[in-house]
Coordinates of C-alpha atoms and ligand atoms in Angstrom, one line a residue:
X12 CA 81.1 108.7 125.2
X13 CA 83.3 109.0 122.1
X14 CA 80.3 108.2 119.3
X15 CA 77.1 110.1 119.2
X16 CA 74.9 108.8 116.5
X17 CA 74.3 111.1 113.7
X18 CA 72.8 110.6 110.5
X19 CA 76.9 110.3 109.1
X20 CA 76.5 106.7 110.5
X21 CA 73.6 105.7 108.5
X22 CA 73.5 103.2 105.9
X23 CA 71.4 103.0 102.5
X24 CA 68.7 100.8 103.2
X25 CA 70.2 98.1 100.8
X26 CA 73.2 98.0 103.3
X27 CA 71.8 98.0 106.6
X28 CA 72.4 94.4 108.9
X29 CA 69.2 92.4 109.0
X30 CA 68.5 90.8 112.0
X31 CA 69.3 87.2 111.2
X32 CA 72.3 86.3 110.2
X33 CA 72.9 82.2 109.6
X34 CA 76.3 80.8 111.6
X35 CA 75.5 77.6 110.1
X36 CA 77.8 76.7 107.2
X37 CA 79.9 79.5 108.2
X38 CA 84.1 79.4 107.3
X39 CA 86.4 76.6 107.5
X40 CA 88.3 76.0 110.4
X41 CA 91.6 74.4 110.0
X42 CA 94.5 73.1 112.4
X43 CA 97.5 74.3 111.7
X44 CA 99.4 71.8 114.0
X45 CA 101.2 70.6 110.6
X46 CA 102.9 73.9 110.1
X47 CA 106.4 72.6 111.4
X48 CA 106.8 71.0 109.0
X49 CA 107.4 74.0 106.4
X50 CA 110.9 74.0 108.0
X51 CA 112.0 70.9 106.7
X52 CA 109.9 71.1 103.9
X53 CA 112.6 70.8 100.4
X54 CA 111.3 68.0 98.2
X55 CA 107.7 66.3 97.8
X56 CA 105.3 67.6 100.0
X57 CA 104.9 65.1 103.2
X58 CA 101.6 63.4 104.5
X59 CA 100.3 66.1 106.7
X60 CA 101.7 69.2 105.0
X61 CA 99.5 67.3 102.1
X62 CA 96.6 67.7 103.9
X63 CA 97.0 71.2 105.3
X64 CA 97.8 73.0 101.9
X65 CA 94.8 70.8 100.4
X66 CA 92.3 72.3 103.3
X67 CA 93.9 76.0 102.3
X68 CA 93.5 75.8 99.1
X69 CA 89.9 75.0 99.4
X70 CA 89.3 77.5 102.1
X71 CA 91.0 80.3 99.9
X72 CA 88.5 78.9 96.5
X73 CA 85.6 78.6 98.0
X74 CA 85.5 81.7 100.5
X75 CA 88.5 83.5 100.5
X76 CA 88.3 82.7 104.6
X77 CA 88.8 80.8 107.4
X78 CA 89.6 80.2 111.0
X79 CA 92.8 78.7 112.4
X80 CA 93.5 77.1 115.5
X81 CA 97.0 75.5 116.9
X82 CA 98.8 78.7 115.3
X83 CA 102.0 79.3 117.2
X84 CA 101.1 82.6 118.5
X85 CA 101.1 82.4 122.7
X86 CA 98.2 82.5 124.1
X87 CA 100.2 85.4 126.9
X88 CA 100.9 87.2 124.1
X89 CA 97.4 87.6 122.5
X90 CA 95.7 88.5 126.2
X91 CA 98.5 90.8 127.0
X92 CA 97.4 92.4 123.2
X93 CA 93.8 92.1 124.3
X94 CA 94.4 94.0 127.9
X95 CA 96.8 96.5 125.6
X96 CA 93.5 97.6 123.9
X97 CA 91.1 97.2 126.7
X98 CA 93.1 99.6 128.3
X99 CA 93.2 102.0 125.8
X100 CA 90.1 102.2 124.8
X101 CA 88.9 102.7 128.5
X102 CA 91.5 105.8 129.1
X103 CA 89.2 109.3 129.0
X104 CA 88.6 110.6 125.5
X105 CA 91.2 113.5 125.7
X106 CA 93.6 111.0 127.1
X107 CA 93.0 109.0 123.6
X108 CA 93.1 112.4 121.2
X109 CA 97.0 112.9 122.6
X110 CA 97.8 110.4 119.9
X111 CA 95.0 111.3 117.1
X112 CA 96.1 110.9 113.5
X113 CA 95.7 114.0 111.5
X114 CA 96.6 114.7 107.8
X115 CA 100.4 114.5 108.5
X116 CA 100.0 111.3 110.4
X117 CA 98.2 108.8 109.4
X118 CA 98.7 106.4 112.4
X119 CA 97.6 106.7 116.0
X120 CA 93.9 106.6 117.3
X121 CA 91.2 107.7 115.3
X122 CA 87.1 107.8 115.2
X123 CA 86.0 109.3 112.4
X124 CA 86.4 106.7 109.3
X125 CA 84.5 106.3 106.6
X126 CA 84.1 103.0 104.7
X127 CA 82.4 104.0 101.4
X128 CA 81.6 107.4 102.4
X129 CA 79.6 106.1 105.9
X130 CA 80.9 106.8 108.7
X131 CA 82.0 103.7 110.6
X132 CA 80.6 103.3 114.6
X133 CA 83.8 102.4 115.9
X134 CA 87.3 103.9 116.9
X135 CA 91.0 102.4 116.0
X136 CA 94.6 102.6 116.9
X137 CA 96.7 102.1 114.0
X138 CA 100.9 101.4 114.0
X139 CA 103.0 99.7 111.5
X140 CA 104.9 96.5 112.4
X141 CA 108.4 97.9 110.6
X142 CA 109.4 101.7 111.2
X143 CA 109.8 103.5 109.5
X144 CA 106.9 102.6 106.9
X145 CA 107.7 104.7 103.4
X146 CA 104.5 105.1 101.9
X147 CA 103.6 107.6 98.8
X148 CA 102.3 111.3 100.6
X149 CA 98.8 111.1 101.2
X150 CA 98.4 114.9 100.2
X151 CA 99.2 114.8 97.0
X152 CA 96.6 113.8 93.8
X153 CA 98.8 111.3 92.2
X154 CA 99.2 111.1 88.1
X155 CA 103.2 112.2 88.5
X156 CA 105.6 110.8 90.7
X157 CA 104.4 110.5 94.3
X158 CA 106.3 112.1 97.2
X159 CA 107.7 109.1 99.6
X160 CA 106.9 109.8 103.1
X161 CA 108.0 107.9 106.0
X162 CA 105.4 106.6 108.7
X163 CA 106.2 106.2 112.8
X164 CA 104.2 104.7 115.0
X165 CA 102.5 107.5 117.4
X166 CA 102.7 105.6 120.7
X167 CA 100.6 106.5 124.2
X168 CA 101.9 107.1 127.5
X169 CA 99.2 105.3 129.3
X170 CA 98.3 102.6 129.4
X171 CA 101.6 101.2 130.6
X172 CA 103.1 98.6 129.0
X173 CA 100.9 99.5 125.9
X174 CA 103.7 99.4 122.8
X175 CA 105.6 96.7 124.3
X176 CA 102.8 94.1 124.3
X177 CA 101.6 95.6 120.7
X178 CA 105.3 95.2 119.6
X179 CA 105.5 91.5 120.5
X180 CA 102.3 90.8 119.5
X181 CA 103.3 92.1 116.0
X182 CA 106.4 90.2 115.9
X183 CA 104.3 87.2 116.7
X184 CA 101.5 87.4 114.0
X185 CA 104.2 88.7 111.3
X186 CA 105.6 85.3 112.1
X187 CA 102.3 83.4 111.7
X188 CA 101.8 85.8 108.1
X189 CA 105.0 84.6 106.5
X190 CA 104.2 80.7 107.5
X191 CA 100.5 81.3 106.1
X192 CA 101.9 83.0 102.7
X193 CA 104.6 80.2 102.7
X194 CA 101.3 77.7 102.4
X195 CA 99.3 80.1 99.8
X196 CA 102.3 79.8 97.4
X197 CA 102.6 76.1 97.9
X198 CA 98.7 76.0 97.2
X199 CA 99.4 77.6 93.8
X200 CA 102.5 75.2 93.1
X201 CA 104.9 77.8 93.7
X202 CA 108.1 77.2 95.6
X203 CA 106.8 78.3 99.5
X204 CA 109.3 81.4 99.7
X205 CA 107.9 82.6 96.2
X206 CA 106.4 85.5 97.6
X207 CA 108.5 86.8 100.6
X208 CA 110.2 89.0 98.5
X209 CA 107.3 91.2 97.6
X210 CA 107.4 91.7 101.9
X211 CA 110.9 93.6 102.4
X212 CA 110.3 96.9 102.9
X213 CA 106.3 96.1 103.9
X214 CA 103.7 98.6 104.4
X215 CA 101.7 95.9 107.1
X216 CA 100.0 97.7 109.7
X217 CA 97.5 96.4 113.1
X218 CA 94.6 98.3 113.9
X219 CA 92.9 97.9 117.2
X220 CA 89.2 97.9 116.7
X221 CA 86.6 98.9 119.3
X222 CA 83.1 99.0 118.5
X223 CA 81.4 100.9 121.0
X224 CA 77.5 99.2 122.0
X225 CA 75.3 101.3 119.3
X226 CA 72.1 102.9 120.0
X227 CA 70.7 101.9 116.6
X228 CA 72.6 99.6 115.4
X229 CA 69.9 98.4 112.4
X230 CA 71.4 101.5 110.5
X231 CA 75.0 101.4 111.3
X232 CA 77.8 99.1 110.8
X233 CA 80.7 99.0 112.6
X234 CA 82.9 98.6 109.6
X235 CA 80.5 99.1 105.9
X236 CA 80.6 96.0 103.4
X237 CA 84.3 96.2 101.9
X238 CA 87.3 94.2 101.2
X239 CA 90.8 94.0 102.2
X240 CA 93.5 95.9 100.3
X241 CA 96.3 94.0 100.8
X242 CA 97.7 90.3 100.1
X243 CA 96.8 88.8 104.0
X244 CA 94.8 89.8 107.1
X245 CA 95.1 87.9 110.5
X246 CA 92.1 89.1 112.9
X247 CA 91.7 88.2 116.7
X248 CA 88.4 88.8 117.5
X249 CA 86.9 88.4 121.0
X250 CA 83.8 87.0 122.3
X251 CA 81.0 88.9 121.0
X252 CA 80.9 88.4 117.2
X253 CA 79.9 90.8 114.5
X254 CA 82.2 89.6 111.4
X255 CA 80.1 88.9 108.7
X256 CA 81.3 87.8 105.4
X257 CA 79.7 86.9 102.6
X258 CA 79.2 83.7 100.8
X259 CA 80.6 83.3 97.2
X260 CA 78.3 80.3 96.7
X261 CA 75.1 82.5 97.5
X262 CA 75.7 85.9 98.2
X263 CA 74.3 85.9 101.5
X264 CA 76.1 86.8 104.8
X265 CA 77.0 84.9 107.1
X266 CA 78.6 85.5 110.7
X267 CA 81.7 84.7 111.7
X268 CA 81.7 82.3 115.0
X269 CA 83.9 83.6 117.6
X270 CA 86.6 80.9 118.3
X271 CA 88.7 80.8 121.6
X272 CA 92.8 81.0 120.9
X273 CA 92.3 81.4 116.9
X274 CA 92.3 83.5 114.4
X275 CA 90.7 84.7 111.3
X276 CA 92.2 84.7 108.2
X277 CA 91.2 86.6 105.1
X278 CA 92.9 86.7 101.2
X279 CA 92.8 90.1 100.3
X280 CA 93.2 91.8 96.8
X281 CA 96.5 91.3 96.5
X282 CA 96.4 88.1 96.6
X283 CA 93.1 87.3 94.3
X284 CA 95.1 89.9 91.7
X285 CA 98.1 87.1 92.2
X286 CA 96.4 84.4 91.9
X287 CA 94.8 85.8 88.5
X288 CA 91.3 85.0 90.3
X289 CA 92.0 81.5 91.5
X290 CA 91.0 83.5 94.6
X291 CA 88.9 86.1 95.5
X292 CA 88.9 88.3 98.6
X293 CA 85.8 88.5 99.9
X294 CA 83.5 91.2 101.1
X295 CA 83.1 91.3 105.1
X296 CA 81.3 94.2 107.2
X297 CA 81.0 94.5 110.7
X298 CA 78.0 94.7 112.8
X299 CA 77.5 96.2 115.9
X300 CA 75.2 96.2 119.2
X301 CA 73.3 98.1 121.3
X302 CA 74.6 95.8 124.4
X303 CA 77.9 95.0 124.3
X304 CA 81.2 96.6 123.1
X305 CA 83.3 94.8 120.9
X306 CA 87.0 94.5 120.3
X307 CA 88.9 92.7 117.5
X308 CA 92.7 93.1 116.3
X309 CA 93.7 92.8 112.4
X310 CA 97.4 92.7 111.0
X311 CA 96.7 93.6 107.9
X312 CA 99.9 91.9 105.7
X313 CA 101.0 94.6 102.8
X314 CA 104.1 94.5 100.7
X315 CA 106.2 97.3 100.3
X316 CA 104.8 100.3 98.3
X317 CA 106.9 99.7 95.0
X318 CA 105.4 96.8 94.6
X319 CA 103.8 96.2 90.9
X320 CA 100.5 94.1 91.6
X321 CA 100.0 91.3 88.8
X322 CA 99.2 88.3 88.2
X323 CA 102.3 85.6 88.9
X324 CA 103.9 85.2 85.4
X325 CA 104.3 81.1 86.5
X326 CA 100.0 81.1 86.4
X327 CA 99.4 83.1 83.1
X328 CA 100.3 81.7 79.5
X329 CA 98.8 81.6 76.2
X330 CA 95.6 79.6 77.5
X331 CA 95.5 81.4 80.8
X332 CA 96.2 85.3 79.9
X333 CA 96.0 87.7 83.0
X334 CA 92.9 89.0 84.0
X335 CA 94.4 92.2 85.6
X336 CA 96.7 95.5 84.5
X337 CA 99.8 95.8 86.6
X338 CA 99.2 98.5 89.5
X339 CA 101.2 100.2 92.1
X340 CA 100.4 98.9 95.4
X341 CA 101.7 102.2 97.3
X342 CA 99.2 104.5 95.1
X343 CA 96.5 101.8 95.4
X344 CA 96.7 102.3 99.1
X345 CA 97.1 106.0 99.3
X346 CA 94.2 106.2 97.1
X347 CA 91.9 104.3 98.9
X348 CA 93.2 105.9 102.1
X349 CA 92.2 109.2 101.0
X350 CA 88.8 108.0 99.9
X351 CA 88.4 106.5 103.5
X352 CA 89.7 109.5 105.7
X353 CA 88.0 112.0 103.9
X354 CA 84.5 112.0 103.2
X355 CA 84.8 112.5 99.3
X356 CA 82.0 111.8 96.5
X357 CA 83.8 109.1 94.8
X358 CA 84.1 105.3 94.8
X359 CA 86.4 104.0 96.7
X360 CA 89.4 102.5 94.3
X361 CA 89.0 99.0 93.5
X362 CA 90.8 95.7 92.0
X363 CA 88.5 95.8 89.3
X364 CA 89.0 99.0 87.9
X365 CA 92.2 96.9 86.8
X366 CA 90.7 94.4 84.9
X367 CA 91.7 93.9 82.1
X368 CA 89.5 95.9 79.2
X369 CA 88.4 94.4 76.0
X370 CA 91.2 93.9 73.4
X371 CA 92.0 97.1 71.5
X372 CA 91.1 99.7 74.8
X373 CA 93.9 101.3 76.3
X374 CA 95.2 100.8 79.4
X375 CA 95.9 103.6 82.0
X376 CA 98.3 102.4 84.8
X377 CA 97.1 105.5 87.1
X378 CA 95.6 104.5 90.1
X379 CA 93.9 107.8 90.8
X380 CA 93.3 108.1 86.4
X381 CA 91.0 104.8 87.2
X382 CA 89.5 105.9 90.3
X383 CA 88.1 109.1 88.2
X384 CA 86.9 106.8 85.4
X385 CA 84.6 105.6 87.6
X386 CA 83.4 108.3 89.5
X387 CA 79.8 108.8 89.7
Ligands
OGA424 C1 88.7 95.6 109.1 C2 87.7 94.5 109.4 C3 86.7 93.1 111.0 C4 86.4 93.0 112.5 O1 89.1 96.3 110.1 O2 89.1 95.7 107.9 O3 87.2 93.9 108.5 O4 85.9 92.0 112.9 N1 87.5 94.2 110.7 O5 86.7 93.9 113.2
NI425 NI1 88.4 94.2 106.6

């Protein structure tokens, strides 16, 4: 027993998982049999890469989610990810601390995260996909120029075989996340390699997720109601469900249907900040059990940490001005970081703090400057 339930884990009333949660109407699921033909793609778009940018670019409006099946990603490779975990998770607790992140390494296993300032009921395993990851030093408060620190992976001994099926699987799904950016920039009329650039030198890290069965789990979540940081995330997701996102139409949320052989795909802030609010990432939580454990697997698809965040200068003009200040994606990321390992009495930083103010305010381009504006 890793997690003992304490009143760390409880949510406000407001946030707490009630009971029902509809399936029905839940995200789009969409074949991505077509994706081939992205290789030849130079001129016109043809019939069926027509169809498949049309579906995306509904899915990313109207939810800022779906599912996709016929991916590319072997099947062998996924289950040997899946029994990479498993195995993990089942090695003795002592076993799992060996490789515990701490404040000079962020990566490696870890059961103590916040989301919001609640704790999370659920452990993780965190490595990047490209070593060595140069990320802005957590320590430091931000405001002047930021420390660059390099990130490696913190691999286990046991089980065997652990970082060479978590190494292919990476390669794999980094594959998938440049095909699926490759469509998002075609579904805002941008040449399809528009945005690979921002991904040299990326920050993109997978987490492996376990969500222990919970003893109360009408107070806890497994992750709390948030969004994703960065531009993608690709989740695999086993058999037991507990994904819920919610519905731009109404607010509500609404479960995520576990899928054999697909995955989920999410828009994150990057990409709604992009998009100047064509999209929208959308708020997910996780909720947990008192029966079964659960296990899911997100790459989470970051550009490198100089990146400046905007909105594409091909979607803004005199008519269309952007809706966001520029920000720093490697401060964004360390701030909210902080805000998530520590239990500290702020708000989390947020893409809105960089909307754009009414005419005449000043802008400040500080990450950390906006997350203490807001501080309650
Ligand atoms: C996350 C997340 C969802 C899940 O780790 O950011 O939203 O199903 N996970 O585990
Ligand atoms: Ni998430």
């Amino acid at each position: 027993m890793v997690l003992e339930f304490d009143p760390a884990f409880i949510q406000a009333p407001e946030h707490r998982p009630r009971p029902a949660v509809t399936e029905a109407g839940s995200i789009p699921l969409i074949d991505l049999s077509p994706l081939h033909l992205l290789e030849q793609h130079g001129g016109p778009l043809v019939a069926g890469l027509e169809v498949l940018v049309a579906q995306v670019e509904a899915a990313c409006r109207d939810w800022g989610f779906f599912q996709v099946i016929n991916h590319g990603v072997p099947l062998a490779v996924v289950e040997r990810a899946w029994a990479a975990s498993r195995g993990f998770f089942a090695l003795p607790p002592e076993e799992r601390r060996r490789v515990r992140r701490d404040e000079v390494n962020p990566l490696g296993y870890y059961e103590a995260e916040n989301t919001k300032n609640v704790r999370d009921w659920k452990e993780v395993f965190d490595f990047v996909v490209h070593e060595p990851a140069v990320i802005p030093s957590p320590g430091e408060a931000g405001g002047g120029v930021d420390r660059l620190i390099e990130l490696r992976n913190q691999w286990p001994q046991l089980p065997h075989g652990f970082r060479e099926a978590l190494v292919e699987y990476a390669q794999a799904t980094e594959e998938l996340a440049f095909k699926l950016l490759e469509l998002i920039s075609l579904t805002l009329s941008l040449p399809p390699k528009r945005l690979h650039g921002f991904f040299k030198d990326q920050t993109s890290f997978i987490r492996l997720n376990h969500y222990p069965p919970c003893p109360s789990p009408h107070l806890a979540l497994g992750v709390g109601r948030h969004k994703d940081a960065g531009a993608l995330t690709i989740l695999a997701q086993d058999d037991v469900g507990g994904l819920d996102v919610r519905r731009r139409s109404d607010g509500e949320w609404v479960r995520v249907k576990p899928i054999p052989n697909s995955f989920i795909i999410n828009v994150g802030d990057i990409v709604q900040v992009w998009s100047n609010d064509k999209y929208e990432s959308a708020e997910h939580r996780v909720s947990v059990n008192s029966e079964r454990e659960r296990f899911s697997i997100p790459l989470f698809f970051n550009p490198a940490h100089y990146v400046m965040v905007k909105p594409l200068a091909e979607l803004v003009d005199e008519k269309n001005p952007a809706n966001y200040e520029e920000y720093n994606w490697g401060e964004f990321f360390k701030t909210r970081k902080n805000s998530n390992f520590k239990k500290l009495d702020v708000e989390n930083i947020q893409i809105y703090h960089f909307k754009k103010a009414n005419v005449g305010q000043h802008p400040t381009t500080s990450v950390t400057a906006r997350a203490r504006r807001t501080t309650k």
